[in-house]
mmCIF file of C-alpha atoms in Angstrom:
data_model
loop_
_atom_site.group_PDB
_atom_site.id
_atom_site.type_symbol
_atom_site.label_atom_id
_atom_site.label_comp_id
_atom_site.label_asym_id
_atom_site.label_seq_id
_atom_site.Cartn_x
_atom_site.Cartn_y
_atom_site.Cartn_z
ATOM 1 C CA UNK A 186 -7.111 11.929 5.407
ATOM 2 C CA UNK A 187 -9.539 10.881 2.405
ATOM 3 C CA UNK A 188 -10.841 7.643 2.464
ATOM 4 C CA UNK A 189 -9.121 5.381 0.336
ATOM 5 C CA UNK A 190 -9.967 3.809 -3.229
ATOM 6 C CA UNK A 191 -9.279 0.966 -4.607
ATOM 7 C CA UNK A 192 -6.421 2.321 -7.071
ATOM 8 C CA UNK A 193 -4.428 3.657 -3.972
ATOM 9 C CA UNK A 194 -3.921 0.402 -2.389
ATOM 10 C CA UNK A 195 -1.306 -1.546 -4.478
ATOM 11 C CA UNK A 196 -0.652 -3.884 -1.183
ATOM 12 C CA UNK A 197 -1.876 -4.579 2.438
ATOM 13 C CA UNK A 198 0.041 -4.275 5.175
ATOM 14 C CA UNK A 199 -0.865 -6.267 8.395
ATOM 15 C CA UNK A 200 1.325 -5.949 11.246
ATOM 16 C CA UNK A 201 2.293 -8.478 14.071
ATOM 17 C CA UNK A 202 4.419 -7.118 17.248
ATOM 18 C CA UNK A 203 4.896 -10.773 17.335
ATOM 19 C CA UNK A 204 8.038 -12.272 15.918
ATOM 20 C CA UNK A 205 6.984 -14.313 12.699
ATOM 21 C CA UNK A 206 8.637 -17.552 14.325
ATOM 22 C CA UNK A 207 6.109 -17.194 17.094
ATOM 23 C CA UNK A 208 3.530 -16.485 15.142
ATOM 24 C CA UNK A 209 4.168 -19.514 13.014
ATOM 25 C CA UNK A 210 5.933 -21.915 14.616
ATOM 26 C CA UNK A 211 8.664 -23.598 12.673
ATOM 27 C CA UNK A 212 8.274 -21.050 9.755
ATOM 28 C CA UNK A 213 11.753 -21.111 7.802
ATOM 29 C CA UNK A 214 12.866 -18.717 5.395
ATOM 30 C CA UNK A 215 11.218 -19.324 1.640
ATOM 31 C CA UNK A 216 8.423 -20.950 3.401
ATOM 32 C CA UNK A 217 5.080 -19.880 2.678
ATOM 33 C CA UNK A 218 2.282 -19.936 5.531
ATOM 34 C CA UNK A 219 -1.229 -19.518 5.617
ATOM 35 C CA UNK A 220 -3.006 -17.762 8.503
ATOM 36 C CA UNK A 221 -5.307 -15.297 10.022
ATOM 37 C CA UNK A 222 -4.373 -11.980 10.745
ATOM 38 C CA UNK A 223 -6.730 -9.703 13.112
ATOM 39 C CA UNK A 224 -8.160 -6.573 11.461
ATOM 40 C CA UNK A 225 -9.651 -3.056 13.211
ATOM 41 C CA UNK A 226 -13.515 -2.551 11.729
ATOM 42 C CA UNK A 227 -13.454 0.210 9.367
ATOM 43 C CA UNK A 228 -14.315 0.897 5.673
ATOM 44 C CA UNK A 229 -10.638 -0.471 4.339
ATOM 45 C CA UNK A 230 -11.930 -3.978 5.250
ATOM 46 C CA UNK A 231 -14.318 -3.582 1.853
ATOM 47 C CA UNK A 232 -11.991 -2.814 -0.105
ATOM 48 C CA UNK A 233 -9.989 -6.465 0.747
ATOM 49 C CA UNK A 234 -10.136 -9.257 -1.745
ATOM 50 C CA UNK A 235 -8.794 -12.858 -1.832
ATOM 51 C CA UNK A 236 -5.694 -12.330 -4.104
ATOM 52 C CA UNK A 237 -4.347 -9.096 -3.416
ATOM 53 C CA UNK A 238 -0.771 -8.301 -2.387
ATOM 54 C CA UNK A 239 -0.461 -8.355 1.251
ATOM 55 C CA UNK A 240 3.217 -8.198 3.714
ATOM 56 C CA UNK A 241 3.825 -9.123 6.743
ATOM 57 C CA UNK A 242 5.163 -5.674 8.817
ATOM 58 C CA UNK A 243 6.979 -6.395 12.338
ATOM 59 C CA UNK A 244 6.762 -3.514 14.607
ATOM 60 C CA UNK A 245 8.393 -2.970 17.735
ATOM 61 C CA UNK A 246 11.785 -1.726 18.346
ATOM 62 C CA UNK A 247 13.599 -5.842 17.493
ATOM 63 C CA UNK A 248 14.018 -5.747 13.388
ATOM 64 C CA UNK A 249 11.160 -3.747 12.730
ATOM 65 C CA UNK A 250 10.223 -3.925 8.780
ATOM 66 C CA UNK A 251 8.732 -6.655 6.343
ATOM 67 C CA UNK A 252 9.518 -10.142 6.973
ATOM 68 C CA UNK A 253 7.424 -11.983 4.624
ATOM 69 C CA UNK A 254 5.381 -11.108 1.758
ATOM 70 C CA UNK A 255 2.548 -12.662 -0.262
ATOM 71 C CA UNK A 256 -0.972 -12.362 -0.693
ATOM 72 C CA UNK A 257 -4.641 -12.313 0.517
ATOM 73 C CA UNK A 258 -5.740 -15.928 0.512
ATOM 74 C CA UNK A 259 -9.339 -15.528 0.904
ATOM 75 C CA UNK A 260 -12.114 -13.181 2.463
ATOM 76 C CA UNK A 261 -12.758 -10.946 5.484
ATOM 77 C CA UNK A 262 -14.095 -12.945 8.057
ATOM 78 C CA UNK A 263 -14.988 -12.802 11.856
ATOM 79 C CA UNK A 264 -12.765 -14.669 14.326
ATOM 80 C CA UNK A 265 -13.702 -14.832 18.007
ATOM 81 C CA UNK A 266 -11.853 -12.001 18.425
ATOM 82 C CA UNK A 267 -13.319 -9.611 15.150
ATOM 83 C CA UNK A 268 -12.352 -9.338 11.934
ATOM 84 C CA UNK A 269 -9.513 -11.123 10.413
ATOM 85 C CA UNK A 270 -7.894 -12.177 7.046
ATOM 86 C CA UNK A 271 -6.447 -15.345 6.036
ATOM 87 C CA UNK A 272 -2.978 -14.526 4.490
ATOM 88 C CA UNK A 273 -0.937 -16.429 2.560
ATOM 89 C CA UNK A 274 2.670 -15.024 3.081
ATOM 90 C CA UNK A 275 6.484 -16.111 2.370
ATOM 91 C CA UNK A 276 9.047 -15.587 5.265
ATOM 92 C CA UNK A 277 11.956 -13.629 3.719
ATOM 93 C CA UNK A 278 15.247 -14.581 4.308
ATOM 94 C CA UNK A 279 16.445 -11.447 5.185
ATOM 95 C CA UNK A 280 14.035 -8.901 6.316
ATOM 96 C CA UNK A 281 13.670 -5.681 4.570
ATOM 97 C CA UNK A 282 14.606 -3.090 7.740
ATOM 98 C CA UNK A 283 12.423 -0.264 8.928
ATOM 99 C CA UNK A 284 15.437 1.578 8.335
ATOM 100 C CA UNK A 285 16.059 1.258 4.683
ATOM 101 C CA UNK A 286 12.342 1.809 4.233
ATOM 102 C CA UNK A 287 12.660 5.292 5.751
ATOM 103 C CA UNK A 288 16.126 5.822 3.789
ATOM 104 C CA UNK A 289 13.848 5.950 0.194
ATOM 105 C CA UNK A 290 12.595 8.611 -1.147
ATOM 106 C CA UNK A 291 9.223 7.336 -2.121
ATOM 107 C CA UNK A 292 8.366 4.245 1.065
ATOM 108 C CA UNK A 293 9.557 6.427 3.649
ATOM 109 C CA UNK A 294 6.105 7.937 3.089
ATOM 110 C CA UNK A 295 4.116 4.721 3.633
ATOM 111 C CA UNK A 296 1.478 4.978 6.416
ATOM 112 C CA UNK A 297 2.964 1.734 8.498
ATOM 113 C CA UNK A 298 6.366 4.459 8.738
ATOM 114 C CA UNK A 299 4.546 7.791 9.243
ATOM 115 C CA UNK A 300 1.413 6.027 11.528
ATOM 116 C CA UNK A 301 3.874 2.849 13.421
ATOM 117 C CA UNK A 302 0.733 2.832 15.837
ATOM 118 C CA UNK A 303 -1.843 2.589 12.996
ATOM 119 C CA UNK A 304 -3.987 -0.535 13.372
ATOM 120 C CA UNK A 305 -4.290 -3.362 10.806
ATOM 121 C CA UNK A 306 -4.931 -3.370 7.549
ATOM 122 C CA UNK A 307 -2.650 -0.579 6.433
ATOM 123 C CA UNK A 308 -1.590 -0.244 2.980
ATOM 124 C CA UNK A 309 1.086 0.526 0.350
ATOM 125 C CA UNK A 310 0.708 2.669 -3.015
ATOM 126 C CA UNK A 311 1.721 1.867 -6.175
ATOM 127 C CA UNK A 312 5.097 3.728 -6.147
ATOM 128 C CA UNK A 313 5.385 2.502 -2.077
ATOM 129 C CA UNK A 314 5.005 -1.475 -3.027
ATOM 130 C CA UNK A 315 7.117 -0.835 -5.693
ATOM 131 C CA UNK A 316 10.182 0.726 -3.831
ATOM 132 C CA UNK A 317 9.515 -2.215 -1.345
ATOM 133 C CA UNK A 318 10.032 -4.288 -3.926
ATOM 134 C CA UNK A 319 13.044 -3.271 -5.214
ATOM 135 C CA UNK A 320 15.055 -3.875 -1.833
ATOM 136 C CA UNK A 321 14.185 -7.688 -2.002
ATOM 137 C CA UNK A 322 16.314 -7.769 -5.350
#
């Protein structure tokens, strides 16, 4: 796969196998958190900036999809553990299922569908963030 520019990534994916009421404790629906998300080293963490879209992807075989959606809140940074993001995300009040995603024509071709054991960050195109969109209306 080419590496990836800037105008291919119109949203970041990060992915938890946690549920997102463990991995913020008392997080309600239309809530927005702030945390930090773990990243793998690699060239994507470059192209990362404070402010871009970002969603929350649960993975695993219990309601695998996006559960909350926001943005970037700040830079790349190093946690004890490696890199890691702060996020600043909404919990959705219904999550938008795996399932659905890979029902669409254009998001069943995201990476977090075709690559479920990709590490974090992944990413969304244009078209992909759009369709992903479009099932929270």
């Amino acid at each position: 796969m080419p590496r990836l520019q800037p105008a291919d990534v119109a949203c970041w994916v990060v992915k938890t196998a946690r549920p997102p009421e463990v991995v913020v404790p008392g997080w309600r629906a239309g809530q927005a958190a702030t945390f930090s998300r773990c990243l793998r080293p690699s060239y994507r963490l470059g192209l990362m900036r404070p402010g871009a879209p970002c969603l929350l992807w649960l993975s695993g075989a219990d309601r695998p999809g996006v559960h909350a959606v926001g943005e970037l809140a700040g830079e790349v940074g190093e946690d004890p553990g490696g890199p890691a993001v702060p996020v600043r995300l909404t919990l959705l009040a219904a999550p938008v299922p795996r399932g659905d995603l890979l029902a669409d024509p254009v998001a069943r071709d995201a990476e977090v569908l075709r690559m479920p054991a990709g590490s974090n960050p992944s990413y969304l195109t244009p078209a992909q963030y759009a369709a992903v969109l479009g099932s929270l209306a």
